[in-house]
Amino acid sequence: MLISTSVLLLSAVSPTMATDITPVSLATRPHIVTLVGAPYDWNLQRMSIVSGQKLADSTANCNTATIETNSGGKTDQVHDCGFD
Amino acid sequence: MFVELCSERAQPVFRFNIDLWAQYRFAWTHEGFAFHDPAGRSVTSDSLTAVLWRRPSLRDCPDWDGGSPDDRAATEAELHTLVRELADWARAHGLLRLIEPGGPRRVGRLLQMRIARDFFAVPEWGAGWGLRWPPGRRMVKRLTTEALGEQRDRYIFVQSVETDRLSPDWPWLVQEIAFGSRDATVLYVRGRCFGFEMQRTRAELGVEDWRIRNGAHKDAWRAWSMPEGLAGRIDVYMTRLGLQFGRLDFITGDEGTAFLEVNPNGQFGWLDTPGGWPLHRAVVDAALDPASTIRGNEVAREIDEPREMGPVGFDLG
């Protein structure tokens, strides 16, 4: 359980140490991304029913750029859905 | 998918992909604006009847290598501002639907967690600087998703640390580690809740948070039978936040269900069922319903009833 605001502020602050965690020390690159450069299919914008459409073919809520991910030692190419 | 579902409803639709902006032609004068796309389709401001604003992102933008990095940064800033202006135009004309572009800013993490305590179990949290956090392992979160580093290519993902090691010189948001073992998420669309949970537990995945996994969308999710009453509480909670749309994250386990966060413009495509597309259909149905119009006066109500007049807390001396 975190202690109260007043206790946190009233507690003496020990001096900064070289081993303290800073924001940058927690930062990582999100994933290995290589743009494939596949052209966008503008026909997806047309009013036609596309049968058998797979999720990754839909750019409705993903970046239209195709990216290459490195997952478990294997690569695959997907649209970047930018997980929240 | 939205285009396909609109076609089923004989609803004309035009999409502006901001990451392919250079392939469109665009003009905006006092008479209005018009887009032309490479397929020969076009749309004008006076023909629009509804606007759905998703997550415009220029990250990994293809087919545009011109200019210096400074030119590019300046242009991206202009484009982001322009799409904000488009959203403002749509709102001012009563055409903006379902998703509030400023939602993530208006409904920040701290506000979410404060109001969520009225409805869900919420792990204790604290934010601040100039202090030494008490010993113990806790989660560190960010209040924003801003990138770090000279290349702006690094992020601080949710992770656990020994909080007494956090430098007092920086602002931090820390939270007790939630009970529970399995991630769950709920897509909320104007009163409708669609629940999903990961098939594998965090321990089985070997992660503290599934969102840091490469190719996380490949992990298996399954429909989640939400605990009794949870959907109703989510509906009231989202109403209190003034949101009609969002994706809420929870963690579940033997001890119950704990609230983690809500994203007011969250992704959901990978959760949907091919063929029926119930999530996309729900979003399209809601976006085409004038009742989902974003008025611009949405507010979060932190308390149900206004406080009675008490001592005024200002020192004007």
Short mmCIF file of C-alpha atoms in Angstrom, two decimals:
data_model
loop_
_atom_site.label_atom_id
_atom_site.label_comp_id
_atom_site.label_asym_id
_atom_site.label_seq_id
_atom_site.Cartn_x
_atom_site.Cartn_y
_atom_site.Cartn_z
CA MET A 1 0.00 0.00 0.00
CA LEU A 2 1.39 3.36 -0.97
CA ILE A 3 1.56 5.82 1.89
CA SER A 4 -0.32 9.09 1.97
CA THR A 5 0.58 12.23 0.09
CA SER A 6 1.45 14.15 3.26
CA VAL A 7 3.71 11.41 4.56
CA LEU A 8 5.47 11.19 1.21
CA LEU A 9 6.12 14.91 1.20
CA LEU A 10 7.11 15.12 4.86
CA SER A 11 9.61 12.29 4.62
CA ALA A 12 13.23 13.33 4.32
CA VAL A 13 14.52 12.96 0.79
CA SER A 14 17.75 11.03 0.61
CA PRO A 15 20.25 12.53 -1.81
CA THR A 16 20.34 11.48 -5.42
CA MET A 17 22.62 8.52 -6.01
CA ALA A 18 24.38 7.40 -9.15
CA THR A 19 22.45 4.16 -9.04
CA ASP A 20 19.07 5.89 -9.03
CA ILE A 21 16.70 5.07 -11.83
CA THR A 22 16.16 7.86 -14.36
CA PRO A 23 13.47 7.93 -17.05
CA VAL A 24 15.87 7.25 -19.89
CA SER A 25 17.25 4.20 -18.11
CA LEU A 26 13.81 2.61 -18.34
CA ALA A 27 13.28 3.43 -22.01
CA THR A 28 13.49 0.80 -24.70
CA ARG A 29 12.84 0.64 -28.40
CA PRO A 30 9.41 -0.87 -28.88
CA HIS A 31 10.28 -3.43 -31.54
CA ILE A 32 12.45 -3.99 -34.54
CA VAL A 33 10.76 -2.23 -37.41
CA THR A 34 11.78 -2.37 -41.01
CA LEU A 35 9.58 -0.68 -43.52
CA VAL A 36 8.82 -3.06 -46.34
CA GLY A 37 7.52 -0.34 -48.62
CA ALA A 38 4.68 -2.38 -50.05
CA PRO A 39 2.40 -0.06 -52.01
CA TYR A 40 -0.97 0.72 -50.57
CA ASP A 41 -3.87 -0.83 -52.47
CA TRP A 42 -6.08 2.11 -53.27
CA ASN A 43 -8.82 -0.28 -54.42
CA LEU A 44 -9.48 -0.86 -50.72
CA GLN A 45 -11.08 2.57 -50.75
CA ARG A 46 -13.61 1.58 -53.37
CA MET A 47 -17.13 0.54 -52.55
CA SER A 48 -16.69 -3.11 -53.38
CA ILE A 49 -17.24 -6.09 -51.18
CA VAL A 50 -13.98 -7.94 -50.69
CA SER A 51 -14.66 -11.54 -49.88
CA GLY A 52 -12.34 -13.47 -47.64
CA GLN A 53 -10.69 -10.33 -46.41
CA LYS A 54 -8.22 -10.94 -43.63
CA LEU A 55 -7.73 -8.62 -40.75
CA ALA A 56 -4.20 -7.68 -41.67
CA ASP A 57 -5.43 -6.65 -45.11
CA SER A 58 -7.68 -4.08 -43.57
CA THR A 59 -6.08 -0.76 -42.87
CA ALA A 60 -9.20 0.62 -41.31
CA ASN A 61 -7.63 1.08 -37.94
CA CYS A 62 -3.99 0.45 -38.63
CA ASN A 63 -1.19 2.43 -40.13
CA THR A 64 -1.08 1.73 -43.84
CA ALA A 65 2.65 1.18 -43.62
CA THR A 66 3.59 -2.46 -43.56
CA ILE A 67 6.19 -3.26 -40.95
CA GLU A 68 8.31 -6.26 -40.30
CA THR A 69 8.24 -7.54 -36.76
CA ASN A 70 10.70 -9.79 -35.05
CA SER A 71 8.79 -12.09 -32.77
CA GLY A 72 10.29 -15.14 -31.17
CA GLY A 73 13.09 -15.26 -33.70
CA LYS A 74 10.66 -15.26 -36.61
CA THR A 75 9.73 -12.33 -38.75
CA ASP A 76 6.36 -11.48 -40.14
CA GLN A 77 4.95 -8.54 -42.02
CA VAL A 78 1.89 -6.85 -40.67
CA HIS A 79 0.25 -3.50 -40.65
CA ASP A 80 1.23 -1.51 -37.63
CA CYS A 81 -1.80 -1.47 -35.39
CA GLY A 82 -0.02 0.60 -32.75
CA PHE A 83 -1.16 -1.12 -29.62
CA ASP A 84 -2.33 1.18 -26.91
CA MET B 1 -13.22 -2.87 -43.18
CA PHE B 2 -15.14 0.32 -42.43
CA VAL B 3 -15.34 0.98 -46.16
CA GLU B 4 -16.75 -2.48 -46.80
CA LEU B 5 -19.32 -2.22 -44.03
CA CYS B 6 -20.40 1.21 -45.22
CA SER B 7 -20.86 -0.20 -48.70
CA GLU B 8 -23.26 -2.80 -47.28
CA ARG B 9 -25.30 0.11 -46.02
CA ALA B 10 -24.99 1.97 -49.33
CA GLN B 11 -23.20 4.65 -47.37
CA PRO B 12 -20.57 6.47 -49.45
CA VAL B 13 -17.31 6.86 -47.57
CA PHE B 14 -14.00 8.62 -48.17
CA ARG B 15 -10.92 7.90 -46.15
CA PHE B 16 -7.96 10.22 -45.66
CA ASN B 17 -4.86 8.21 -44.72
CA ILE B 18 -2.58 10.78 -43.18
CA ASP B 19 0.47 8.54 -43.56
CA LEU B 20 -0.09 8.63 -47.32
CA TRP B 21 -0.81 12.34 -47.29
CA ALA B 22 1.54 13.16 -50.15
CA GLN B 23 -0.45 10.96 -52.53
CA TYR B 24 -3.62 12.99 -51.97
CA ARG B 25 -4.31 16.46 -53.28
CA PHE B 26 -5.95 18.85 -50.86
CA ALA B 27 -7.19 22.41 -50.92
CA TRP B 28 -9.01 24.50 -48.31
CA THR B 29 -10.23 28.03 -48.84
CA HIS B 30 -13.00 30.15 -47.38
CA GLU B 31 -15.38 28.21 -49.61
CA GLY B 32 -14.53 24.89 -47.99
CA PHE B 33 -12.11 22.02 -48.52
CA ALA B 34 -11.71 19.14 -50.96
CA PHE B 35 -9.65 15.97 -51.06
CA HIS B 36 -8.68 13.98 -54.16
CA ASP B 37 -7.14 10.53 -53.83
CA PRO B 38 -4.98 8.67 -56.37
CA ALA B 39 -7.91 6.40 -57.25
CA GLY B 40 -9.74 9.39 -58.67
CA ARG B 41 -12.20 9.69 -55.81
CA SER B 42 -12.88 12.98 -54.12
CA VAL B 43 -14.86 14.55 -51.34
CA THR B 44 -15.79 18.11 -50.51
CA SER B 45 -16.62 19.66 -47.18
CA ASP B 46 -20.17 20.50 -48.23
CA SER B 47 -20.90 16.86 -49.13
CA LEU B 48 -19.86 15.37 -45.77
CA THR B 49 -22.56 14.06 -43.45
CA ALA B 50 -20.41 12.45 -40.72
CA VAL B 51 -16.74 12.33 -39.75
CA LEU B 52 -14.99 9.58 -37.80
CA TRP B 53 -11.58 10.59 -36.50
CA ARG B 54 -9.13 7.82 -35.68
CA ARG B 55 -5.51 7.87 -34.69
CA PRO B 56 -3.65 9.96 -37.25
CA SER B 57 -0.05 8.90 -37.12
CA LEU B 58 2.91 9.74 -39.30
CA ARG B 59 5.14 7.21 -37.60
CA ASP B 60 6.76 4.91 -40.15
CA CYS B 61 5.29 7.05 -42.88
CA PRO B 62 6.10 5.45 -46.24
CA ASP B 63 6.76 7.01 -49.61
CA TRP B 64 8.07 10.27 -48.28
CA ASP B 65 11.78 10.78 -47.94
CA GLY B 66 12.04 14.34 -49.14
CA GLY B 67 13.59 17.19 -47.21
CA SER B 68 15.85 17.32 -44.22
CA PRO B 69 14.85 15.84 -40.85
CA ASP B 70 13.97 19.38 -39.76
CA ASP B 71 11.80 19.87 -42.86
CA ARG B 72 10.08 16.60 -42.14
CA ALA B 73 9.48 17.38 -38.47
CA ALA B 74 8.07 20.79 -39.39
CA THR B 75 5.80 19.28 -42.04
CA GLU B 76 4.55 16.55 -39.71
CA ALA B 77 3.67 19.22 -37.15
CA GLU B 78 1.74 21.11 -39.80
CA LEU B 79 -0.11 17.98 -40.90
CA HIS B 80 -1.04 17.04 -37.35
CA THR B 81 -2.35 20.54 -36.81
CA LEU B 82 -4.29 20.39 -40.04
CA VAL B 83 -6.10 17.20 -39.11
CA ARG B 84 -6.91 18.77 -35.75
CA GLU B 85 -8.39 21.68 -37.67
CA LEU B 86 -10.40 19.20 -39.74
CA ALA B 87 -11.72 17.63 -36.55
CA ASP B 88 -12.57 21.08 -35.18
CA TRP B 89 -14.38 21.89 -38.42
CA ALA B 90 -16.36 18.64 -38.18
CA ARG B 91 -17.29 19.30 -34.57
CA ALA B 92 -18.31 22.88 -35.33
CA HIS B 93 -20.59 21.56 -38.07
CA GLY B 94 -22.12 18.85 -35.88
CA LEU B 95 -20.55 16.09 -38.00
CA LEU B 96 -17.95 14.61 -35.65
CA ARG B 97 -19.09 11.21 -34.40
CA LEU B 98 -18.38 8.77 -31.59
CA ILE B 99 -14.67 9.37 -31.01
CA GLU B 100 -13.44 12.58 -29.40
CA PRO B 101 -10.05 13.58 -30.80
CA GLY B 102 -9.11 15.30 -27.56
CA GLY B 103 -10.34 12.38 -25.46
CA PRO B 104 -6.92 11.08 -24.40
CA ARG B 105 -5.94 14.56 -23.24
CA ARG B 106 -9.25 15.39 -21.57
CA VAL B 107 -9.47 12.03 -19.81
CA GLY B 108 -5.95 11.46 -18.56
CA ARG B 109 -4.65 8.53 -16.56
CA LEU B 110 -5.03 10.14 -13.14
CA LEU B 111 -8.60 11.26 -13.80
CA GLN B 112 -9.43 7.79 -15.09
CA MET B 113 -8.09 6.13 -11.98
CA ARG B 114 -9.75 8.56 -9.57
CA ILE B 115 -13.21 8.06 -11.06
CA ALA B 116 -12.63 4.34 -11.58
CA ARG B 117 -12.44 3.84 -7.81
CA ASP B 118 -16.20 4.38 -7.69
CA PHE B 119 -16.74 1.36 -9.93
CA PHE B 120 -13.78 -1.03 -9.92
CA ALA B 121 -10.88 -2.24 -7.86
CA VAL B 122 -8.00 0.10 -8.70
CA PRO B 123 -4.47 -0.58 -7.46
CA GLU B 124 -3.15 2.25 -5.29
CA TRP B 125 -1.12 4.79 -7.21
CA GLY B 126 0.90 7.93 -6.65
CA ALA B 127 2.56 10.59 -8.78
CA GLY B 128 5.14 13.18 -7.86
CA TRP B 129 8.74 14.30 -7.62
CA GLY B 130 11.07 15.70 -5.02
CA LEU B 131 10.46 12.70 -2.80
CA ARG B 132 11.80 9.22 -2.22
CA TRP B 133 9.20 6.53 -2.87
CA PRO B 134 8.85 3.86 -0.19
CA PRO B 135 10.63 0.52 -0.68
CA GLY B 136 8.83 -2.18 -2.56
CA ARG B 137 8.32 -3.40 -6.08
CA ARG B 138 5.69 -1.42 -7.97
CA MET B 139 4.75 -0.62 -11.52
CA VAL B 140 6.02 2.51 -13.21
CA LYS B 141 3.72 4.04 -15.79
CA ARG B 142 3.87 7.09 -17.97
CA LEU B 143 1.33 9.84 -18.10
CA THR B 144 2.00 10.30 -21.80
CA THR B 145 3.20 8.18 -24.68
CA GLU B 146 5.84 10.67 -25.76
CA ALA B 147 8.95 9.10 -27.23
CA LEU B 148 12.33 9.61 -25.60
CA GLY B 149 15.90 9.85 -26.85
CA GLU B 150 17.57 11.90 -29.52
CA GLN B 151 16.00 9.76 -32.22
CA ARG B 152 12.60 9.84 -30.50
CA ASP B 153 12.50 6.09 -30.90
CA ARG B 154 12.38 4.85 -27.32
CA TYR B 155 9.44 4.50 -24.97
CA ILE B 156 8.95 3.73 -21.32
CA PHE B 157 6.64 0.76 -21.21
CA VAL B 158 4.80 -0.26 -18.10
CA GLN B 159 7.30 -2.15 -15.94
CA SER B 160 8.02 -2.95 -12.33
CA VAL B 161 10.89 -1.42 -10.38
CA GLU B 162 12.06 -1.12 -6.79
CA THR B 163 10.47 2.27 -6.24
CA ASP B 164 12.94 3.49 -3.59
CA ARG B 165 15.52 3.43 -6.40
CA LEU B 166 13.59 5.98 -8.47
CA SER B 167 15.50 9.24 -8.63
CA PRO B 168 13.72 11.97 -6.65
CA ASP B 169 14.73 14.44 -9.33
CA TRP B 170 12.11 13.27 -11.81
CA PRO B 171 8.34 13.03 -11.85
CA TRP B 172 7.06 9.47 -11.62
CA LEU B 173 3.73 7.69 -11.74
CA VAL B 174 3.89 4.51 -9.69
CA GLN B 175 1.20 1.99 -8.92
CA GLU B 176 0.89 -1.08 -6.76
CA ILE B 177 1.13 -4.29 -8.76
CA ALA B 178 -2.39 -5.44 -9.51
CA PHE B 179 -3.61 -8.77 -8.31
CA GLY B 180 -4.62 -11.10 -11.07
CA SER B 181 -2.86 -13.17 -13.65
CA ARG B 182 -4.55 -12.66 -16.98
CA ASP B 183 -5.07 -9.56 -19.09
CA ALA B 184 -8.53 -8.67 -20.26
CA THR B 185 -9.86 -5.83 -22.37
CA VAL B 186 -13.28 -4.45 -23.13
CA LEU B 187 -14.26 -2.47 -26.20
CA TYR B 188 -16.97 0.01 -25.26
CA VAL B 189 -19.17 1.43 -28.03
CA ARG B 190 -22.05 3.62 -26.83
CA GLY B 191 -23.32 1.33 -24.10
CA ARG B 192 -22.25 -1.94 -25.70
CA CYS B 193 -19.39 -3.90 -24.15
CA PHE B 194 -17.30 -6.51 -25.95
CA GLY B 195 -15.01 -8.39 -23.56
CA PHE B 196 -11.87 -10.38 -24.38
CA GLU B 197 -9.17 -12.04 -22.33
CA MET B 198 -5.81 -13.47 -23.21
CA GLN B 199 -5.70 -17.22 -23.39
CA ARG B 200 -2.34 -17.32 -21.67
CA THR B 201 -1.54 -15.77 -18.34
CA ARG B 202 1.14 -13.17 -17.84
CA ALA B 203 3.27 -15.82 -16.18
CA GLU B 204 2.89 -18.13 -19.16
CA LEU B 205 3.79 -15.27 -21.48
CA GLY B 206 6.72 -14.32 -19.27
CA VAL B 207 5.79 -10.64 -19.30
CA GLU B 208 4.60 -8.02 -16.88
CA ASP B 209 2.44 -6.44 -19.52
CA TRP B 210 1.34 -8.01 -22.80
CA ARG B 211 1.60 -4.74 -24.73
CA ILE B 212 5.40 -4.84 -24.73
CA ARG B 213 5.46 -8.12 -26.67
CA ASN B 214 6.60 -8.05 -30.27
CA GLY B 215 3.76 -9.22 -32.47
CA ALA B 216 1.43 -9.13 -29.50
CA HIS B 217 -1.55 -9.16 -31.83
CA LYS B 218 -0.59 -12.74 -32.68
CA ASP B 219 -1.25 -13.82 -29.10
CA ALA B 220 -4.53 -15.58 -28.75
CA TRP B 221 -7.45 -13.74 -27.27
CA ARG B 222 -10.81 -15.24 -26.54
CA ALA B 223 -14.22 -13.94 -25.65
CA TRP B 224 -14.42 -13.03 -21.99
CA SER B 225 -17.51 -13.74 -19.96
CA MET B 226 -17.38 -10.61 -17.89
CA PRO B 227 -18.28 -10.84 -14.20
CA GLU B 228 -21.90 -10.11 -13.46
CA GLY B 229 -22.58 -6.41 -13.34
CA LEU B 230 -19.27 -5.35 -14.87
CA ALA B 231 -20.78 -4.23 -18.19
CA GLY B 232 -23.26 -2.03 -16.37
CA ARG B 233 -20.53 -0.47 -14.25
CA ILE B 234 -18.43 0.16 -17.35
CA ASP B 235 -21.37 1.91 -18.97
CA VAL B 236 -21.89 4.21 -15.99
CA TYR B 237 -18.15 4.80 -15.69
CA MET B 238 -17.78 5.79 -19.34
CA THR B 239 -20.78 8.07 -19.01
CA ARG B 240 -19.12 9.73 -16.02
CA LEU B 241 -16.01 10.24 -18.17
CA GLY B 242 -18.12 11.71 -20.97
CA LEU B 243 -16.86 9.06 -23.41
CA GLN B 244 -18.92 7.17 -25.95
CA PHE B 245 -16.04 4.98 -27.08
CA GLY B 246 -12.95 3.45 -25.56
CA ARG B 247 -11.03 0.31 -24.84
CA LEU B 248 -10.67 -0.51 -21.17
CA ASP B 249 -7.91 -2.75 -19.85
CA PHE B 250 -8.34 -4.97 -16.83
CA ILE B 251 -6.43 -7.74 -15.15
CA THR B 252 -8.35 -10.72 -13.84
CA GLY B 253 -7.65 -13.53 -11.46
CA ASP B 254 -8.98 -15.52 -8.54
CA GLU B 255 -9.15 -12.35 -6.44
CA GLY B 256 -11.35 -10.48 -8.89
CA THR B 257 -10.98 -7.93 -11.65
CA ALA B 258 -8.85 -4.81 -11.39
CA PHE B 259 -9.05 -1.74 -13.59
CA LEU B 260 -5.86 -0.64 -15.32
CA GLU B 261 -6.75 2.08 -17.81
CA VAL B 262 -9.03 3.20 -20.59
CA ASN B 263 -7.88 4.40 -23.97
CA PRO B 264 -10.44 6.82 -25.44
CA ASN B 265 -9.25 6.09 -28.97
CA GLY B 266 -8.10 2.50 -28.53
CA GLN B 267 -7.38 -0.05 -31.23
CA PHE B 268 -9.59 -3.11 -31.53
CA GLY B 269 -9.16 -4.53 -35.03
CA TRP B 270 -7.16 -7.59 -34.02
CA LEU B 271 -9.87 -8.63 -31.58
CA ASP B 272 -12.62 -8.80 -34.17
CA THR B 273 -14.05 -11.96 -35.68
CA PRO B 274 -13.49 -12.23 -39.45
CA GLY B 275 -16.70 -12.71 -41.35
CA GLY B 276 -19.15 -11.23 -38.93
CA TRP B 277 -16.94 -8.33 -37.82
CA PRO B 278 -19.15 -7.54 -34.80
CA LEU B 279 -16.79 -4.91 -33.40
CA HIS B 280 -16.37 -3.03 -36.66
CA ARG B 281 -20.12 -3.22 -37.22
CA ALA B 282 -20.80 -1.78 -33.80
CA VAL B 283 -18.44 1.12 -34.48
CA VAL B 284 -19.89 1.79 -37.94
CA ASP B 285 -23.46 1.62 -36.64
CA ALA B 286 -22.62 4.05 -33.85
CA ALA B 287 -20.68 6.40 -36.11
CA LEU B 288 -23.59 6.59 -38.55
CA ASP B 289 -26.03 7.35 -35.74
CA PRO B 290 -26.44 11.11 -35.25
CA ALA B 291 -26.93 10.40 -31.54
CA SER B 292 -23.16 9.79 -31.31
CA THR B 293 -22.32 13.35 -32.36
CA ILE B 294 -19.40 14.83 -30.42
CA ARG B 295 -20.61 18.25 -29.29
CA GLY B 296 -17.40 19.54 -27.79
CA ASN B 297 -18.93 20.09 -24.37
CA GLU B 298 -18.10 16.64 -23.02
CA VAL B 299 -16.86 16.69 -19.45
CA ALA B 300 -15.83 14.13 -16.87
CA ARG B 301 -17.81 14.27 -13.64
CA GLU B 302 -15.54 13.37 -10.78
CA ILE B 303 -18.34 13.57 -8.27
CA ASP B 304 -21.97 12.60 -8.72
CA GLU B 305 -23.32 15.62 -6.88
CA PRO B 306 -21.76 19.08 -6.53
CA ARG B 307 -20.27 19.73 -3.11
CA GLU B 308 -22.25 21.89 -0.75
CA MET B 309 -20.78 25.33 -0.28
CA GLY B 310 -18.08 25.22 2.34
CA PRO B 311 -15.01 27.21 3.27
CA VAL B 312 -13.45 28.86 0.24
CA GLY B 313 -9.91 27.64 -0.15
CA PHE B 314 -8.22 30.69 -1.63
CA ASP B 315 -5.76 32.95 0.09
CA LEU B 316 -5.88 36.23 -1.77
CA GLY B 317 -3.61 38.03 0.67
#
